[in-house]
Coordinates of C-alpha atoms in Angstrom, one line a residue:
M1 CA -172.5 173.6 96.4
D2 CA -170.7 172.6 99.7
A3 CA -169.9 175.1 101.7
L4 CA -166.4 176.4 101.5
D5 CA -165.4 178.3 104.4
A6 CA -161.1 178.7 105.0
P7 CA -159.1 178.2 101.9
V8 CA -157.1 175.0 101.8
S9 CA -154.4 174.1 99.7
E10 CA -155.5 171.1 97.7
Y11 CA -159.1 169.4 96.4
A12 CA -159.7 165.7 96.5
I13 CA -162.4 164.1 93.9
R14 CA -163.4 160.8 93.6
S15 CA -165.6 158.4 91.1
G16 CA -165.9 154.5 90.6
S17 CA -161.8 153.5 90.5
Y18 CA -160.7 156.8 89.6
T19 CA -159.3 159.0 92.2
A20 CA -157.6 162.6 91.6
T21 CA -155.9 165.4 93.4
V22 CA -155.9 169.1 92.4
S23 CA -153.5 172.5 93.5
A24 CA -155.5 175.6 94.9
T25 CA -151.7 177.0 93.3
G26 CA -152.3 176.8 89.4
A27 CA -155.3 174.7 89.8
I28 CA -152.3 172.0 89.1
L29 CA -153.8 168.0 88.7
L30 CA -151.2 166.9 91.4
N31 CA -152.0 163.4 90.4
L32 CA -154.9 160.8 88.4
Q33 CA -155.3 157.5 89.3
F34 CA -157.3 154.9 88.4
G35 CA -157.2 152.3 91.2
E36 CA -153.6 152.1 92.1
R37 CA -152.2 153.2 88.9
D38 CA -150.8 156.5 88.2
L39 CA -152.3 158.1 84.8
V40 CA -150.3 160.9 85.2
L41 CA -146.8 161.7 86.7
P42 CA -147.5 163.2 90.2
S43 CA -146.7 166.1 92.0
R44 CA -147.0 167.3 95.6
T45 CA -148.8 170.7 96.7
G46 CA -145.6 172.7 98.1
H47 CA -143.1 171.3 95.9
P48 CA -141.2 172.1 93.1
T49 CA -143.4 171.3 90.1
P50 CA -140.8 170.0 87.4
D51 CA -141.1 170.3 83.7
Y52 CA -144.9 172.5 84.7
R53 CA -146.7 169.4 85.3
G54 CA -150.7 169.4 85.0
I55 CA -150.7 172.4 85.2
I56 CA -152.8 175.2 82.7
A57 CA -150.9 177.0 81.0
A58 CA -152.8 180.3 79.9
P59 CA -153.3 182.9 78.3
W60 CA -151.1 181.3 76.2
P61 CA -149.9 178.0 75.0
N62 CA -145.7 177.3 75.1
R63 CA -143.3 179.7 74.0
I64 CA -143.2 183.8 73.2
A65 CA -140.2 184.3 71.4
D66 CA -137.9 187.2 74.0
G67 CA -141.2 187.4 75.5
R68 CA -141.9 190.4 72.5
Y69 CA -145.5 190.3 70.1
T70 CA -147.5 192.9 68.9
F71 CA -151.2 193.4 69.1
E72 CA -153.1 195.4 66.8
G73 CA -150.8 198.1 66.9
S74 CA -148.9 197.8 70.5
A75 CA -145.7 196.6 70.6
L76 CA -145.7 194.6 74.2
E77 CA -143.1 192.7 76.3
L78 CA -143.6 189.8 78.5
P79 CA -141.1 188.7 81.9
R80 CA -139.1 185.8 80.5
N81 CA -139.3 183.2 82.7
E82 CA -137.1 180.2 80.3
L83 CA -134.2 182.1 80.7
A84 CA -132.3 179.8 79.0
R85 CA -133.9 180.5 75.8
G86 CA -135.1 183.5 76.9
N87 CA -138.3 183.1 76.0
A88 CA -141.5 183.8 78.2
L89 CA -143.1 180.7 78.7
H90 CA -146.8 178.7 79.6
G91 CA -148.3 181.9 80.1
L92 CA -149.9 183.9 83.6
V93 CA -151.4 181.1 85.7
F94 CA -149.5 178.4 86.8
D95 CA -148.5 179.7 89.9
K96 CA -151.2 181.7 90.7
G97 CA -153.9 181.5 93.5
W98 CA -156.9 179.6 92.4
E99 CA -159.7 180.2 94.2
P100 CA -162.8 177.6 95.1
V101 CA -166.1 177.8 93.6
L102 CA -167.8 174.5 93.8
H103 CA -166.3 170.9 95.6
E104 CA -167.9 168.3 95.7
D105 CA -167.2 164.2 95.2
T106 CA -166.5 164.3 91.8
T107 CA -166.2 167.8 90.8
V108 CA -163.8 170.7 91.6
I109 CA -164.6 173.8 89.9
L110 CA -161.3 177.2 90.7
E111 CA -161.5 179.9 89.4
T112 CA -158.6 183.0 88.7
T113 CA -158.4 186.8 86.7
V114 CA -155.6 187.7 85.0
S115 CA -154.9 191.3 85.8
A116 CA -153.9 193.7 83.0
S117 CA -150.5 194.1 83.4
K118 CA -148.0 196.3 81.2
G119 CA -146.9 192.8 79.3
Y120 CA -150.7 191.8 79.2
P121 CA -153.1 194.7 78.9
F122 CA -155.7 192.8 79.2
S123 CA -158.4 191.6 81.9
L124 CA -159.9 187.9 81.3
Q125 CA -161.4 185.7 84.3
L126 CA -160.7 181.7 84.0
T127 CA -162.3 179.1 85.7
A128 CA -161.1 175.3 85.4
E129 CA -164.0 172.5 86.3
Y130 CA -162.3 168.9 87.3
R131 CA -165.1 166.2 86.9
L132 CA -164.4 162.4 87.5
T133 CA -167.2 159.9 86.2
P134 CA -166.4 156.0 86.1
E135 CA -165.2 156.4 82.4
G136 CA -162.3 159.2 83.3
L137 CA -161.3 162.8 84.1
S138 CA -163.1 165.6 82.3
I139 CA -161.1 168.8 82.4
T140 CA -163.0 172.2 81.2
L141 CA -161.1 175.4 80.8
A142 CA -163.3 178.6 80.4
A143 CA -161.7 182.1 79.9
R144 CA -163.9 185.4 79.6
N145 CA -162.7 188.4 78.7
T146 CA -163.2 191.4 81.4
G147 CA -161.9 194.3 80.0
T148 CA -162.7 196.9 77.4
S149 CA -160.8 195.8 74.2
A150 CA -160.2 192.9 72.5
A151 CA -157.4 190.6 74.0
P152 CA -154.4 187.7 72.6
Y153 CA -155.4 184.4 74.1
G154 CA -154.6 181.1 74.0
A155 CA -154.4 177.8 75.8
C156 CA -153.5 174.0 77.0
P157 CA -153.6 171.7 80.0
H158 CA -150.6 170.2 80.7
P159 CA -150.8 166.4 81.8
Y160 CA -147.6 164.1 81.7
L161 CA -149.2 161.3 80.8
V162 CA -148.3 157.6 82.4
A163 CA -149.3 154.5 80.5
G164 CA -147.7 151.7 83.2
P165 CA -144.7 150.6 84.8
T166 CA -142.3 149.7 81.9
P167 CA -140.0 152.3 80.4
L168 CA -141.4 155.2 77.9
D169 CA -138.7 153.8 75.1
Q170 CA -141.3 150.9 75.5
W171 CA -144.8 152.5 75.1
I172 CA -146.6 152.1 72.7
L173 CA -148.0 155.5 70.7
Q174 CA -150.9 156.2 68.6
F175 CA -152.6 159.6 67.4
G176 CA -153.8 161.0 64.6
A177 CA -151.7 163.9 62.9
E178 CA -150.8 165.1 59.3
R179 CA -147.8 167.2 60.4
F180 CA -145.5 168.8 63.0
L181 CA -143.9 172.0 63.8
A182 CA -139.9 172.4 63.3
V183 CA -138.0 174.0 65.9
T184 CA -134.8 175.9 66.5
A185 CA -132.7 173.1 68.5
D186 CA -131.1 176.2 70.5
R187 CA -134.5 178.0 71.6
L188 CA -137.5 175.6 70.3
L189 CA -138.7 178.0 68.2
P190 CA -141.0 177.2 65.4
T191 CA -139.4 177.3 61.4
G192 CA -142.1 175.7 59.4
E193 CA -144.5 172.8 59.3
R194 CA -143.6 169.7 57.9
D195 CA -145.1 166.1 57.0
V196 CA -145.1 163.5 59.6
H197 CA -145.2 160.8 56.1
G198 CA -141.8 158.9 56.6
H199 CA -140.5 160.8 59.6
A200 CA -140.5 159.3 63.0
F201 CA -142.8 161.5 64.8
D202 CA -145.4 160.0 62.5
Y203 CA -147.3 157.9 64.8
R204 CA -150.5 157.1 62.8
D205 CA -150.3 153.6 63.2
P206 CA -149.4 152.7 66.9
R207 CA -145.5 151.3 67.7
P208 CA -143.4 151.8 70.6
I209 CA -142.3 155.7 70.9
G210 CA -138.2 154.0 71.3
S211 CA -135.6 156.4 71.5
T212 CA -137.2 159.3 69.4
A213 CA -136.9 162.6 71.3
M214 CA -140.1 165.2 70.7
D215 CA -141.2 168.7 72.1
H216 CA -143.2 169.8 69.5
A217 CA -146.5 170.7 68.1
F218 CA -148.4 168.6 65.6
T219 CA -151.6 169.8 63.7
G220 CA -153.8 168.2 61.0
L221 CA -155.3 166.2 63.6
A222 CA -157.4 163.8 63.0
F223 CA -161.2 164.6 64.6
D224 CA -164.3 162.4 64.3
D225 CA -167.6 163.1 63.4
S226 CA -168.2 163.9 67.3
G227 CA -165.7 166.4 67.0
R228 CA -163.2 165.4 68.8
A229 CA -159.6 163.9 68.8
G230 CA -157.5 161.4 70.6
L231 CA -153.9 159.8 71.8
T232 CA -153.5 156.5 73.3
L233 CA -150.3 154.8 74.6
W234 CA -150.3 151.2 75.7
D235 CA -147.7 149.5 78.2
P236 CA -146.3 146.4 77.0
T237 CA -147.8 144.6 79.7
G238 CA -151.6 145.3 78.8
V239 CA -152.1 148.3 80.4
G240 CA -152.5 152.1 79.1
V241 CA -154.2 155.4 79.6
G242 CA -155.7 157.6 77.2
M243 CA -156.5 161.5 76.1
S244 CA -159.1 162.5 74.1
W245 CA -159.7 166.3 73.3
D246 CA -162.5 168.5 71.1
C247 CA -161.9 170.6 68.0
S248 CA -161.1 174.0 70.5
C249 CA -157.9 172.7 70.3
P250 CA -156.3 172.5 66.9
W251 CA -152.6 171.8 68.1
L252 CA -150.7 168.6 70.1
Q253 CA -147.6 169.7 72.0
L254 CA -146.0 166.5 72.9
H255 CA -142.4 165.8 74.8
T256 CA -140.9 162.7 76.0
A257 CA -140.0 164.7 79.2
D258 CA -135.9 164.1 78.3
R259 CA -133.8 165.7 80.7
T260 CA -130.5 166.3 81.3
P261 CA -129.0 163.5 83.7
P262 CA -128.3 162.9 86.6
L263 CA -132.0 164.5 86.5
P264 CA -134.2 161.5 85.9
T265 CA -135.7 161.3 82.6
R266 CA -138.2 160.5 79.9
L267 CA -140.7 159.5 82.7
G268 CA -144.0 160.6 81.1
L269 CA -145.2 161.8 77.9
A270 CA -146.1 165.3 77.8
V271 CA -149.8 165.5 76.3
E272 CA -151.2 169.2 75.6
P273 CA -153.6 170.0 73.7
M274 CA -153.7 173.2 72.4
S275 CA -155.7 175.9 71.0
C276 CA -152.6 177.4 69.4
P277 CA -149.1 176.7 68.2
P278 CA -146.1 178.0 69.4
D279 CA -145.1 181.5 69.3
A280 CA -148.8 182.2 68.4
F281 CA -148.7 185.7 69.3
N282 CA -146.1 186.9 67.1
S283 CA -147.3 184.3 63.9
G284 CA -150.9 185.0 64.6
K285 CA -151.8 181.3 63.7
D286 CA -155.0 180.2 64.9
L287 CA -154.1 182.9 67.7
I288 CA -158.1 183.7 69.5
R289 CA -159.1 187.0 69.3
L290 CA -160.9 187.3 72.5
L291 CA -163.4 190.3 72.2
A292 CA -164.4 191.9 75.5
G293 CA -167.2 189.7 77.1
E294 CA -166.4 187.2 75.0
E295 CA -165.7 183.9 76.4
H296 CA -163.9 180.6 75.0
R297 CA -164.0 177.3 76.3
L298 CA -161.9 174.5 75.5
S299 CA -162.1 170.5 76.6
C300 CA -160.3 167.2 77.6
S301 CA -160.8 163.9 79.1
I302 CA -158.0 161.5 80.5
F303 CA -159.0 157.9 81.2
A304 CA -157.5 154.3 81.0
L305 CA -157.4 151.7 79.2

């Protein structure tokens, strides 16, 4: 293990043709390259992170309606940070300092804690590991309940993938999912599951994204015999990027990063393997009840095609 003396703001790792940089703030994946090619939309330390690029979302992914939920008989209310929609968005650690546990040529491991608060009266220790091999980047997130009672929990990584140099509309997307979660137009809150068959969101066979706008969660994912599901994104020039994840994430959020002009729009595709769907603190759907002393782990990988 390397000596970790004075704190630094970011950590670079390398293996083969892959390089990556992770921020000490939020454990954010700032960049990932294969050779000279970006595989994720890059960000810079010390600058605002647009659209939560590359963050770790925990102890919940996506939204909690009005920031309000009930857990084991207690009514609780979180601060609302998605002001226009009145929701609590992407958890409590995306802007926290994470402490280094290990930094080697190929690997960085960072930790942070979630201390009990009025809106989330539970205590967690989170550990994020970023490891490069010649095959790509693996991300592992572990959460351990350090409190004395059960805690509601969910999580996801939040990278924006980049297939290649052509516009997102031309990228060829493929992933296996049977259903998607319909949401309200104004607040993006769930209204129920729908079948993808015959819908614009059906990418079980590879085809261009086109003008389709997505900020939706998918489920009924196609896991293989090894317990992994995956997504591929090809550029028409013949290069691409892939992502896979384990069965701890039965949900997948995709977002085409649509923004109102003159802001830059549709620059990358957010691909977020999630342990639970949006607003799971209220629906209870796939919500993890993390017992005192218990640990939850999820893992995913990103690689060049």
